[in-house]
XYZ file of C-alpha atoms in Angstrom:
686
model
C -31.483 5.442 -7.703
C -30.314 2.631 -10.021
C -29.239 -0.617 -8.507
C -25.757 -2.043 -9.110
C -25.682 -4.796 -11.642
C -24.533 -8.339 -10.821
C -25.104 -9.647 -14.377
C -22.299 -10.779 -16.554
C -21.160 -8.553 -19.369
C -18.340 -6.249 -20.289
C -16.704 -4.172 -17.601
C -14.717 -1.173 -18.825
C -12.551 1.201 -16.841
C -11.706 4.669 -18.102
C -9.195 7.033 -16.530
C -8.973 10.612 -17.831
C -5.559 12.242 -17.483
C -4.262 15.595 -18.509
C -2.764 14.196 -21.748
C -4.375 10.819 -22.489
C -7.590 9.073 -21.737
C -6.993 5.385 -20.889
C -9.361 2.413 -21.300
C -8.976 -1.168 -20.165
C -11.406 -4.101 -20.181
C -11.568 -7.878 -20.494
C -13.175 -9.503 -23.489
C -13.220 -13.219 -24.179
C -10.891 -13.808 -21.260
C -8.267 -11.459 -22.760
C -7.283 -8.006 -21.488
C -7.893 -5.230 -23.954
C -6.523 -1.684 -23.835
C -7.067 1.533 -25.701
C -5.592 5.013 -25.391
C -6.863 8.272 -26.927
C -5.818 11.907 -26.452
C -7.776 13.727 -23.728
C -10.079 16.568 -24.632
C -9.496 19.119 -21.864
C -12.155 21.545 -23.076
C -14.751 18.872 -22.619
C -13.522 15.582 -21.128
C -16.709 13.745 -22.022
C -15.890 13.997 -25.772
C -12.705 11.982 -25.250
C -14.460 9.488 -22.946
C -17.431 8.895 -25.274
C -15.258 8.780 -28.379
C -12.673 6.438 -26.768
C -15.430 4.099 -25.523
C -16.981 3.934 -28.964
C -13.563 3.266 -30.624
C -12.649 0.621 -28.039
C -15.928 -1.355 -28.374
C -16.219 -0.842 -32.159
C -19.305 1.315 -31.699
C -21.318 -1.445 -30.045
C -21.959 -0.833 -26.367
C -24.856 -3.252 -25.985
C -22.857 -5.734 -23.888
C -21.533 -3.097 -21.534
C -22.722 -3.648 -17.948
C -20.363 -1.613 -15.792
C -18.345 1.496 -16.585
C -15.753 2.467 -13.914
C -14.493 6.029 -14.182
C -11.707 8.089 -12.692
C -11.024 11.625 -13.823
C -9.082 14.851 -13.316
C -12.131 16.878 -14.371
C -12.979 18.045 -10.828
C -9.328 18.743 -9.850
C -8.600 20.682 -13.030
C -11.840 22.715 -12.616
C -10.634 23.936 -9.195
C -7.034 24.526 -10.274
C -8.089 26.402 -13.410
C -11.057 28.121 -11.746
C -13.540 26.773 -14.305
C -16.353 25.713 -11.936
C -19.794 27.257 -11.600
C -20.615 30.756 -10.297
C -21.350 29.954 -6.664
C -23.097 31.871 -3.865
C -22.337 31.247 -0.206
C -24.630 31.565 2.807
C -23.034 31.838 6.289
C -24.240 32.634 9.813
C -24.522 36.353 10.484
C -21.013 37.675 11.290
C -19.202 34.936 9.360
C -19.693 36.140 5.737
C -15.980 36.624 5.115
C -14.746 33.184 6.363
C -13.743 32.023 2.871
C -11.634 35.184 2.396
C -10.064 35.234 5.851
C -9.087 31.509 5.757
C -6.526 30.309 8.346
C -3.637 32.324 9.774
C -1.179 29.589 8.746
C 1.684 30.554 6.466
C 3.281 28.143 4.011
C 6.601 29.828 4.703
C 6.900 31.217 8.225
C 9.913 33.371 7.261
C 8.263 35.048 4.297
C 7.588 38.791 4.868
C 4.561 38.727 2.537
C 2.144 35.832 2.323
C -0.424 35.509 -0.503
C -3.360 33.344 0.327
C -5.102 31.301 -2.377
C -7.966 33.024 -4.026
C -11.278 31.694 -2.622
C -13.662 29.995 -5.038
C -16.496 32.324 -3.983
C -15.785 36.102 -4.059
C -17.079 38.286 -1.251
C -19.799 39.838 -3.401
C -21.440 36.401 -3.659
C -21.346 35.729 0.090
C -24.383 36.604 2.236
C -25.552 36.075 5.808
C -28.430 34.224 7.407
C -29.670 35.620 10.720
C -29.463 32.570 13.032
C -27.109 31.040 15.639
C -26.559 27.514 17.034
C -24.037 26.955 19.855
C -21.375 24.237 20.163
C -23.834 21.968 21.956
C -26.319 22.172 19.032
C -28.784 24.371 20.961
C -30.513 27.218 19.107
C -29.371 30.655 20.388
C -30.931 32.750 17.631
C -33.860 31.322 15.570
C -33.585 31.461 11.807
C -35.084 34.648 10.350
C -36.811 33.251 7.270
C -38.225 36.563 6.086
C -34.774 38.163 6.025
C -33.354 35.103 4.234
C -35.997 35.297 1.505
C -35.260 38.993 0.848
C -31.484 38.413 0.909
C -31.576 35.521 -1.528
C -34.022 37.288 -3.883
C -31.623 40.270 -4.127
C -28.551 38.029 -4.565
C -30.087 35.840 -7.265
C -31.347 38.869 -9.168
C -27.991 40.639 -8.964
C -25.451 37.822 -9.349
C -27.392 34.986 -11.014
C -25.428 32.153 -9.332
C -25.256 28.618 -10.770
C -25.240 26.966 -7.272
C -25.472 27.859 -3.594
C -23.307 26.583 -0.745
C -24.628 26.792 2.859
C -22.360 26.595 5.863
C -23.848 27.671 9.213
C -22.076 27.743 12.572
C -22.068 24.389 14.382
C -24.363 22.780 11.792
C -22.450 19.536 12.263
C -24.127 19.290 15.708
C -27.564 20.598 14.663
C -28.330 20.696 10.925
C -31.944 21.877 11.247
C -31.237 25.487 10.231
C -29.157 24.465 7.202
C -31.871 22.079 6.090
C -34.548 24.809 6.436
C -32.431 27.306 4.495
C -32.188 24.807 1.679
C -35.940 24.315 1.705
C -36.589 28.048 1.600
C -34.235 28.605 -1.326
C -35.574 25.541 -3.211
C -39.125 26.773 -2.824
C -38.448 30.215 -4.248
C -35.666 29.387 -6.727
C -36.462 25.934 -8.113
C -33.692 24.442 -10.258
C -30.910 26.232 -8.382
C -28.609 23.554 -6.833
C -28.127 23.933 -3.067
C -25.383 22.179 -1.090
C -25.308 22.147 2.720
C -22.266 21.508 4.920
C -24.056 19.022 7.182
C -24.410 16.701 4.177
C -20.929 17.294 2.760
C -18.830 17.370 5.907
C -20.621 16.936 9.277
C -17.423 17.625 11.283
C -16.038 20.604 13.199
C -13.502 23.239 12.041
C -15.500 26.005 10.480
C -13.182 27.147 7.704
C -12.375 23.644 6.450
C -16.115 22.810 6.411
C -16.936 25.991 4.613
C -14.167 25.491 2.044
C -15.226 21.946 1.292
C -18.872 22.878 0.988
C -18.093 25.809 -1.286
C -15.973 23.498 -3.459
C -18.759 20.931 -3.685
C -21.236 23.612 -4.873
C -18.638 25.111 -7.203
C -18.289 21.673 -8.915
C -22.043 20.911 -9.151
C -22.657 22.640 -12.547
C -19.517 21.271 -14.202
C -19.318 17.757 -12.738
C -23.087 17.406 -12.754
C -23.250 18.187 -16.471
C -20.225 15.985 -17.236
C -21.658 12.942 -15.416
C -25.147 13.635 -16.901
C -23.668 13.546 -20.410
C -22.036 10.177 -19.702
C -25.242 8.805 -18.169
C -27.304 10.000 -21.163
C -24.857 8.364 -23.586
C -24.987 5.087 -21.628
C -28.791 5.216 -21.438
C -28.965 5.469 -25.211
C -26.176 3.072 -26.175
C -25.943 0.758 -23.163
C -29.190 0.845 -21.234
C -28.169 -2.005 -18.911
C -24.909 -0.343 -17.873
C -24.163 1.340 -14.549
C -21.636 4.151 -14.115
C -19.227 3.905 -11.120
C -16.954 6.720 -10.125
C -13.703 6.572 -8.147
C -13.415 8.713 -4.978
C -10.282 10.276 -3.594
C -10.514 7.889 -0.593
C -9.805 4.910 -2.908
C -13.236 3.310 -3.354
C -15.852 3.504 -6.144
C -19.487 4.544 -5.883
C -22.369 4.539 -8.315
C -22.574 7.979 -9.923
C -26.005 8.337 -8.302
C -24.244 8.202 -4.906
C -22.207 11.369 -5.640
C -24.723 13.644 -3.985
C -22.063 16.074 -2.809
C -21.382 17.942 -6.013
C -18.583 15.714 -7.215
C -16.083 16.874 -4.620
C -15.381 13.182 -3.913
C -13.918 12.972 -7.471
C -10.940 15.156 -6.587
C -7.711 13.197 -7.279
C -9.770 10.132 -8.207
C -7.425 9.045 -10.975
C -4.255 8.908 -8.867
C -6.269 7.187 -6.062
C -7.237 4.379 -8.504
C -3.574 3.803 -9.312
C -2.681 3.459 -5.656
C -5.450 0.890 -5.147
C -4.207 -1.060 -8.143
C -0.621 -0.923 -6.816
C -1.766 -2.077 -3.392
C -3.388 -5.180 -4.847
C -0.503 -5.784 -7.240
C 1.973 -5.585 -4.358
C -0.129 -8.117 -2.404
C -0.046 -10.500 -5.348
C 3.731 -10.240 -5.633
C 4.412 -10.210 -1.871
C 5.586 -6.659 -1.254
C 4.198 -5.046 1.889
C 6.102 -1.778 1.842
C 5.831 0.133 -1.427
C 6.242 3.641 -2.781
C 4.083 4.271 -5.852
C 5.296 6.515 -8.637
C 2.610 7.412 -11.208
C 4.111 9.672 -13.898
C 1.923 10.675 -16.819
C 2.163 13.468 -19.318
C 1.562 16.326 -16.862
C 2.273 15.291 -13.267
C 3.865 12.740 -10.968
C 1.673 11.357 -8.171
C 3.538 9.617 -5.313
C 2.174 7.587 -2.396
C 3.724 5.535 0.408
C 2.111 2.190 1.244
C 3.246 0.735 4.561
C 2.316 -2.798 5.661
C 0.038 -3.198 2.692
C -2.139 -0.148 3.336
C -1.914 3.417 1.997
C -2.534 6.195 4.507
C -5.904 7.918 4.263
C -5.814 11.453 5.563
C -8.751 13.363 7.022
C -7.964 16.374 4.854
C -6.177 17.281 1.639
C -5.630 20.422 -0.398
C -6.420 21.402 -3.960
C -4.902 24.605 -5.276
C -4.085 25.593 -1.724
C -7.693 25.232 -0.533
C -8.551 22.614 2.123
C -10.861 19.759 1.373
C -11.997 18.029 4.544
C -12.925 14.720 3.012
C -10.932 11.523 3.535
C -8.342 11.092 0.807
C -5.477 8.758 0.054
C -2.332 10.611 1.000
C -0.799 11.353 -2.397
C 1.903 13.914 -3.108
C 1.727 15.642 -6.510
C 4.542 17.419 -8.408
C 4.605 18.913 -11.880
C 6.800 16.336 -13.687
C 5.803 14.259 -16.647
C 6.430 13.413 -20.268
C 5.102 16.789 -21.307
C 7.153 18.806 -18.829
C 8.779 21.652 -20.770
C 12.447 22.847 -20.529
C 13.103 26.509 -19.892
C 15.919 28.746 -18.752
C 15.571 31.254 -15.946
C 17.003 34.780 -15.835
C 20.223 33.447 -14.324
C 20.781 30.975 -17.139
C 19.729 27.930 -15.123
C 17.953 25.067 -16.952
C 14.643 23.896 -15.540
C 12.186 21.177 -16.477
C 8.549 21.650 -15.559
C 6.160 22.228 -13.898
C 4.761 23.813 -17.077
C 3.536 21.072 -19.437
C 2.775 20.771 -23.146
C -0.407 18.874 -22.277
C -2.398 16.981 -24.885
C -2.343 19.913 -27.330
C 0.049 20.868 -28.713
C 1.952 18.233 -26.768
C 5.712 17.606 -27.101
C 7.267 18.847 -30.355
C 7.662 15.285 -31.631
C 3.866 14.855 -31.679
C 3.760 17.192 -34.679
C 0.893 19.257 -33.374
C 2.746 22.601 -33.350
C 4.773 22.356 -30.207
C 8.127 24.157 -30.404
C 9.396 23.992 -26.837
C 11.264 20.742 -25.915
C 9.544 18.403 -23.496
C 10.766 15.314 -21.666
C 9.401 13.085 -24.374
C 11.435 14.985 -26.963
C 14.590 14.362 -24.915
C 13.824 10.627 -24.737
C 13.353 10.471 -28.471
C 16.659 12.326 -29.016
C 18.523 9.900 -26.716
C 17.024 6.910 -28.552
C 15.178 5.562 -25.494
C 11.818 5.937 -27.230
C 11.744 4.698 -30.818
C 9.283 6.831 -32.843
C 7.735 3.906 -34.768
C 6.917 2.034 -31.450
C 5.141 4.886 -29.630
C 1.704 3.782 -28.477
C 2.333 0.467 -30.194
C 2.825 2.246 -33.524
C -0.590 3.900 -33.427
C 0.952 7.349 -33.053
C 4.378 7.554 -34.778
C 6.524 10.370 -33.544
C 8.503 12.910 -35.555
C 12.162 12.791 -34.279
C 13.211 15.721 -36.496
C 10.703 17.960 -34.696
C 12.159 16.824 -31.332
C 15.672 17.610 -32.517
C 14.692 21.036 -33.852
C 13.034 22.044 -30.566
C 16.058 20.806 -28.564
C 18.529 22.482 -30.877
C 16.874 25.922 -30.514
C 17.206 25.824 -26.704
C 20.532 24.060 -26.689
C 22.074 26.744 -28.851
C 21.282 29.403 -26.207
C 23.139 27.269 -23.660
C 26.125 26.492 -25.953
C 25.226 22.797 -25.942
C 24.284 20.157 -28.494
C 20.819 18.690 -28.557
C 22.059 15.403 -27.099
C 23.681 17.160 -24.122
C 20.474 19.138 -23.509
C 18.383 15.986 -23.695
C 20.604 14.253 -21.134
C 20.453 17.264 -18.797
C 16.647 17.370 -19.077
C 16.292 13.719 -18.070
C 18.694 14.185 -15.132
C 16.711 17.224 -13.928
C 13.413 15.431 -14.386
C 14.668 12.410 -12.421
C 15.959 14.687 -9.687
C 12.582 16.469 -9.479
C 10.792 13.101 -9.101
C 13.332 11.951 -6.505
C 12.549 15.002 -4.445
C 8.853 14.164 -4.650
C 9.576 10.644 -3.368
C 11.469 12.192 -0.428
C 8.346 14.196 0.467
C 6.428 11.020 1.298
C 9.356 9.029 2.721
C 12.390 10.771 4.160
C 10.480 13.832 5.385
C 8.039 11.509 7.235
C 10.647 9.292 8.828
C 10.723 6.461 6.261
C 13.904 5.255 4.560
C 13.094 4.768 0.867
C 15.772 2.021 0.646
C 13.380 -0.204 2.667
C 10.620 0.092 0.048
C 10.012 -1.247 -3.438
C 9.303 1.462 -6.050
C 6.204 0.651 -8.130
C 6.329 2.715 -11.307
C 3.461 3.210 -13.773
C 1.840 5.833 -15.983
C 3.213 6.526 -19.415
C 6.467 7.966 -18.123
C 6.886 6.107 -14.762
C 8.676 3.001 -16.217
C 11.115 5.181 -18.078
C 12.132 7.317 -15.053
C 11.637 4.653 -12.314
C 15.100 3.097 -12.269
C 16.832 6.505 -12.601
C 14.858 7.734 -9.568
C 15.579 4.537 -7.650
C 19.298 4.866 -8.403
C 19.382 8.383 -6.927
C 17.523 7.252 -3.768
C 19.550 3.970 -3.505
C 16.386 1.881 -3.914
C 17.390 -1.575 -5.212
C 13.988 -2.938 -6.392
C 11.665 -1.348 -9.010
C 8.443 -3.002 -10.109
C 6.707 -2.192 -13.423
C 3.216 -3.720 -13.250
C 1.360 -5.070 -16.334
C -0.243 -2.385 -18.520
C 1.660 0.415 -16.774
C 0.441 3.178 -19.088
C -3.096 2.377 -18.083
C -2.545 1.205 -14.551
C -4.746 3.783 -12.892
C -7.607 2.567 -15.147
C -6.761 -1.035 -14.115
C -7.009 0.063 -10.476
C -10.651 1.030 -11.092
C -11.487 -2.604 -12.015
C -10.177 -3.957 -8.665
C -11.399 -1.196 -6.347
C -13.967 -1.848 -3.603
C -17.385 -0.195 -3.405
C -16.688 2.163 -0.483
C -17.739 5.209 1.451
C -16.323 6.794 4.580
C -18.715 8.232 7.168
C -17.602 10.718 9.901
C -19.292 12.336 12.844
C -17.850 14.835 15.357
C -18.897 14.074 18.965
C -16.178 15.497 21.349
C -16.302 12.515 23.737
C -13.928 12.834 26.695
C -12.533 9.433 27.450
C -14.036 8.264 30.698
C -15.555 5.168 32.298
C -18.653 5.253 30.035
C -16.712 5.671 26.766
C -17.490 2.133 25.442
C -21.231 2.725 25.678
C -21.044 6.263 24.187
C -18.912 5.081 21.237
C -21.147 2.047 20.568
C -24.166 4.346 20.239
C -22.372 6.695 17.892
C -21.034 3.900 15.657
C -24.551 2.299 15.597
C -25.940 5.510 14.070
C -23.232 5.655 11.461
C -23.706 2.024 10.639
C -27.477 2.471 10.144
C -26.700 5.379 7.757
C -24.278 3.239 5.782
C -26.587 0.255 5.489
C -29.449 2.463 4.302
C -27.273 4.058 1.580
C -25.746 0.782 0.444
C -29.235 -0.733 0.228
C -29.849 1.894 -2.467
C -26.767 0.554 -4.250
C -28.318 -2.947 -4.206
C -26.194 -4.278 -1.362
C -27.433 -6.163 1.697
C -25.961 -5.502 5.171
C -24.269 -8.908 5.196
C -22.185 -7.965 2.150
C -20.650 -4.873 3.826
C -17.313 -4.833 5.640
C -16.987 -2.190 8.341
C -13.802 -0.570 9.644
C -13.947 1.641 12.783
C -11.520 4.436 13.660
C -11.161 7.277 16.145
C -9.789 10.727 15.517
C -8.325 11.533 19.021
C -6.155 14.124 20.767
C -5.154 15.269 24.212
C -7.735 17.710 25.582
C -6.639 21.145 24.479
C -4.587 20.061 21.434
C -5.375 21.544 18.047
C -5.150 18.411 15.849
C -6.011 14.746 16.039
C -4.411 11.370 15.475
C -6.235 8.466 13.833
C -6.376 5.127 15.621
C -8.162 1.877 14.607
C -10.889 0.492 16.857
C -11.855 -3.049 17.652
C -15.403 -2.887 19.018
C -15.111 -6.201 20.873
C -12.006 -5.136 22.719
C -13.544 -1.723 23.336
C -16.543 -3.402 24.957
C -14.331 -5.599 27.048
C -11.606 -3.170 28.169
C -13.311 0.192 27.832
C -11.314 3.222 28.800
C -7.950 1.435 29.051
C -8.303 0.200 25.487
C -9.008 3.669 24.043
C -6.084 5.160 25.912
C -3.772 2.378 24.790
C -4.795 2.945 21.149
C -4.141 6.676 21.416
C -0.800 6.112 23.072
C 0.305 3.741 20.279
C -0.763 6.258 17.644
C 0.989 9.098 19.401
C 4.232 7.151 19.909
C 4.225 6.086 16.276
C 3.971 9.724 15.144
C 5.897 11.669 17.794
C 7.771 9.221 20.051
C 7.296 7.956 23.577
C 4.894 9.681 25.955
C 6.137 10.880 29.348
C 2.651 11.313 30.831
C -0.902 10.367 29.885
C -3.126 13.420 30.153
C -6.886 13.565 29.510
C -7.821 12.284 26.062
C -10.885 13.061 23.913
C -12.416 11.393 20.880
C -13.172 14.232 18.505
C -14.552 12.404 15.490
C -15.646 8.857 14.780
C -14.901 7.337 11.346
C -16.661 4.381 9.827
C -15.488 2.924 6.527
C -18.123 0.760 4.782
C -16.995 -1.297 1.827
C -18.078 -4.144 -0.361
C -14.887 -5.857 -1.530
C -14.212 -6.387 -5.221
C -14.231 -9.979 -6.420
C -11.391 -11.932 -4.800
C -9.926 -12.922 -8.111
C -10.358 -9.480 -9.747
C -6.652 -8.913 -10.023
C -5.895 -12.488 -11.279
C -7.489 -11.916 -14.719
C -5.476 -8.715 -15.163
C -2.094 -10.135 -14.101
C -2.048 -13.505 -15.890
C 0.588 -13.126 -18.536
C -0.439 -13.942 -22.086
C 1.778 -16.595 -23.577
C 4.067 -15.193 -26.253
C 3.177 -15.789 -29.920
C 5.107 -18.546 -31.623
C 6.420 -16.014 -34.086
C 7.529 -13.539 -31.400
C 9.803 -10.834 -32.651
C 13.492 -11.300 -31.780
C 15.179 -8.949 -29.331
C 16.821 -6.173 -31.346
C 20.118 -4.523 -30.632
C 21.053 -0.923 -31.216
C 22.966 1.915 -29.552
C 21.562 4.720 -27.436
C 22.967 7.759 -25.663
C 23.448 7.052 -21.941
C 25.257 9.493 -19.714
C 26.988 11.150 -22.570
C 28.240 8.044 -24.384
C 26.724 5.710 -26.924
C 26.168 2.289 -25.326
C 24.821 -0.968 -26.815
C 21.186 -1.515 -25.872
C 18.717 -4.383 -26.359
C 15.118 -3.670 -27.399
C 12.417 -6.193 -26.423
C 8.636 -6.265 -26.903
C 7.040 -6.961 -23.496
C 4.323 -9.279 -24.723
C 7.017 -11.561 -26.177
C 8.691 -12.134 -22.812
C 7.464 -15.206 -20.850
C 7.656 -15.351 -17.057
C 11.224 -16.046 -15.881
C 12.862 -14.052 -18.658
C 15.880 -12.052 -17.538
C 17.320 -9.106 -19.450
C 20.543 -7.326 -18.520
C 20.782 -3.549 -18.935
C 21.181 -1.480 -20.854
C 17.807 -2.504 -22.292
C 14.544 -0.982 -23.396
C 11.277 -2.918 -22.961
C 8.539 -1.626 -25.248
C 4.754 -2.095 -25.102
C 1.698 -0.283 -26.423
C 1.216 2.032 -23.411
C 4.682 2.658 -21.942
C 8.427 2.107 -22.370
C 10.645 0.718 -19.617
C 14.325 1.666 -19.179
C 16.642 -0.940 -17.722
C 19.919 1.056 -17.108
C 23.361 -0.531 -17.235
C 23.965 -2.452 -14.010
C 20.326 -3.346 -13.638
C 18.480 -6.603 -14.469
C 14.839 -6.995 -15.441
C 13.013 -10.243 -14.589
C 9.478 -11.173 -15.669
C 7.590 -12.175 -12.554
C 4.810 -14.915 -12.696
C 2.256 -12.094 -12.365
C 3.577 -10.520 -15.551
C 5.254 -7.634 -13.665
C 8.753 -6.558 -14.649
C 10.987 -6.520 -11.590
C 14.165 -4.409 -11.951
C 16.967 -5.065 -9.480
C 20.525 -3.868 -8.962
C 23.375 -4.806 -6.661
C 24.906 -1.300 -6.877
């Protein structure tokens, strides 16, 4: 396993989105950026090509490459992973098909469950049984396993195998032996076991996560291998780091779970960047709004910390790994307009993607997208798109809008305005998902907007939600990539114990956390990190005895040692009251799972170099004035180039602030001020 590098050299971050691949790095004390179209059929082509373009074909000084990607997420959504086999305990072969009895809509007469990643014909059984205490009830029948796997491999020719045996989180010996047996007779066939991927209870969630990990092994493994081979040839001293959905980076060699940790890694990087940006500005309560070409990712940060959930979902399938709590909706610059059977106009979730893209790209798109509407309104000037590197074709945008507008008895300008209003309403509803529906008033939060489309829609969304403060960070179009450069080296370890809270709870918990800590220190040693460099955060997942789900509560080990049972019960009470309200009685409590977060913080000044504004050039371009369509009328508008605006600059709306990776709208009644960090802060008194 390669060691992490502490040597000086170039650090590059790359974030692969559905439409664009973004690169950001620091060279000669100056922040450099680059943006290239994504290559969805093989994301490594866009990554390798973009890296070569950005560094002028010379990667010799590259030391660290930080990477976030939608490759894993898209593979699950589009069902483009490997052909996977699944081995379960006898009697549990159909667990992936049965799933849970939960219904997304309790009033729906018919309920269609998501299609499992592994069809039933690829699921087989192992004769064995371990009980809930981890004791063997039925020994593993190895002869039957050998015959079963030989027949399955011959018939189905799987690319990978997932193994999830009953109660393996308590006793993994049978899973480990099944892996050994398969590896001995079918060398080269990847095998993933649940006790490595998710050593916690809940059988279906553990099975689903393990199947997804194996499903991603062929695709993600090949993808990362291509990047590693390219680096080995062009930048032999470079290490590849990958963002996880939990908000930390790991060396690619540490992704031993099939790449399932990479799910939602790009949006997670943006949240980490926003968290650090907010700390630099002084905002503790923030809602992040990351809108790209295909989707909008939204996260609530309370008291300077985003919530990390124990479970998330991808394409309706549960993933039981810790993940930053991010809501996702289909709204972006590529969102397409369409009319339903009743004549109602909709925008999204269908997207034009990178190819053909919006009609104004000139790549053959004929259906109007949000970007086409912005060009029609004059909010995006074609010669300024991507800093002039990719001029747009306004006549193509107008043609696409005109075709649809005619069917609605509208003009192209009216249709463009309606599309933006619908798009902003869709995004506002997404913000309500993480705020109002969880008991938070969005008016109490600052809205941090980034991604290629976030700065354009941010103030319109804030206006609808009555939010009075919008922050556009530096380099907004590449902000998720920027987040990679300031993320901690991190991994979260979990272990299910079922400890009923009693008088010996402090001793029992200390023993359990000691085991997790030893595991973390051993793994981080492989990353070249000493125990003294690692920060540890301890948490419980607790519930009343007999409840179905848990609450997460932080743990201070010193207080636990001193106060014991009363401390644990007080922590659970505080978590319960924060979520559900005051408790009338305190029944028996149990600790279900222990969670240990091990992290090596990024350099303390990592954000400083990325948020120090560059002084404007002496020959800075003057602010231009023109007229744009706003709410059905032509209004005077000022156009400014962001790099020409020194800290302290104030611009009254209506105004458009342009830069190479994004465009910011300052509506009438709003004021934009350049913060000392370089962020644009939009405020309104309305």
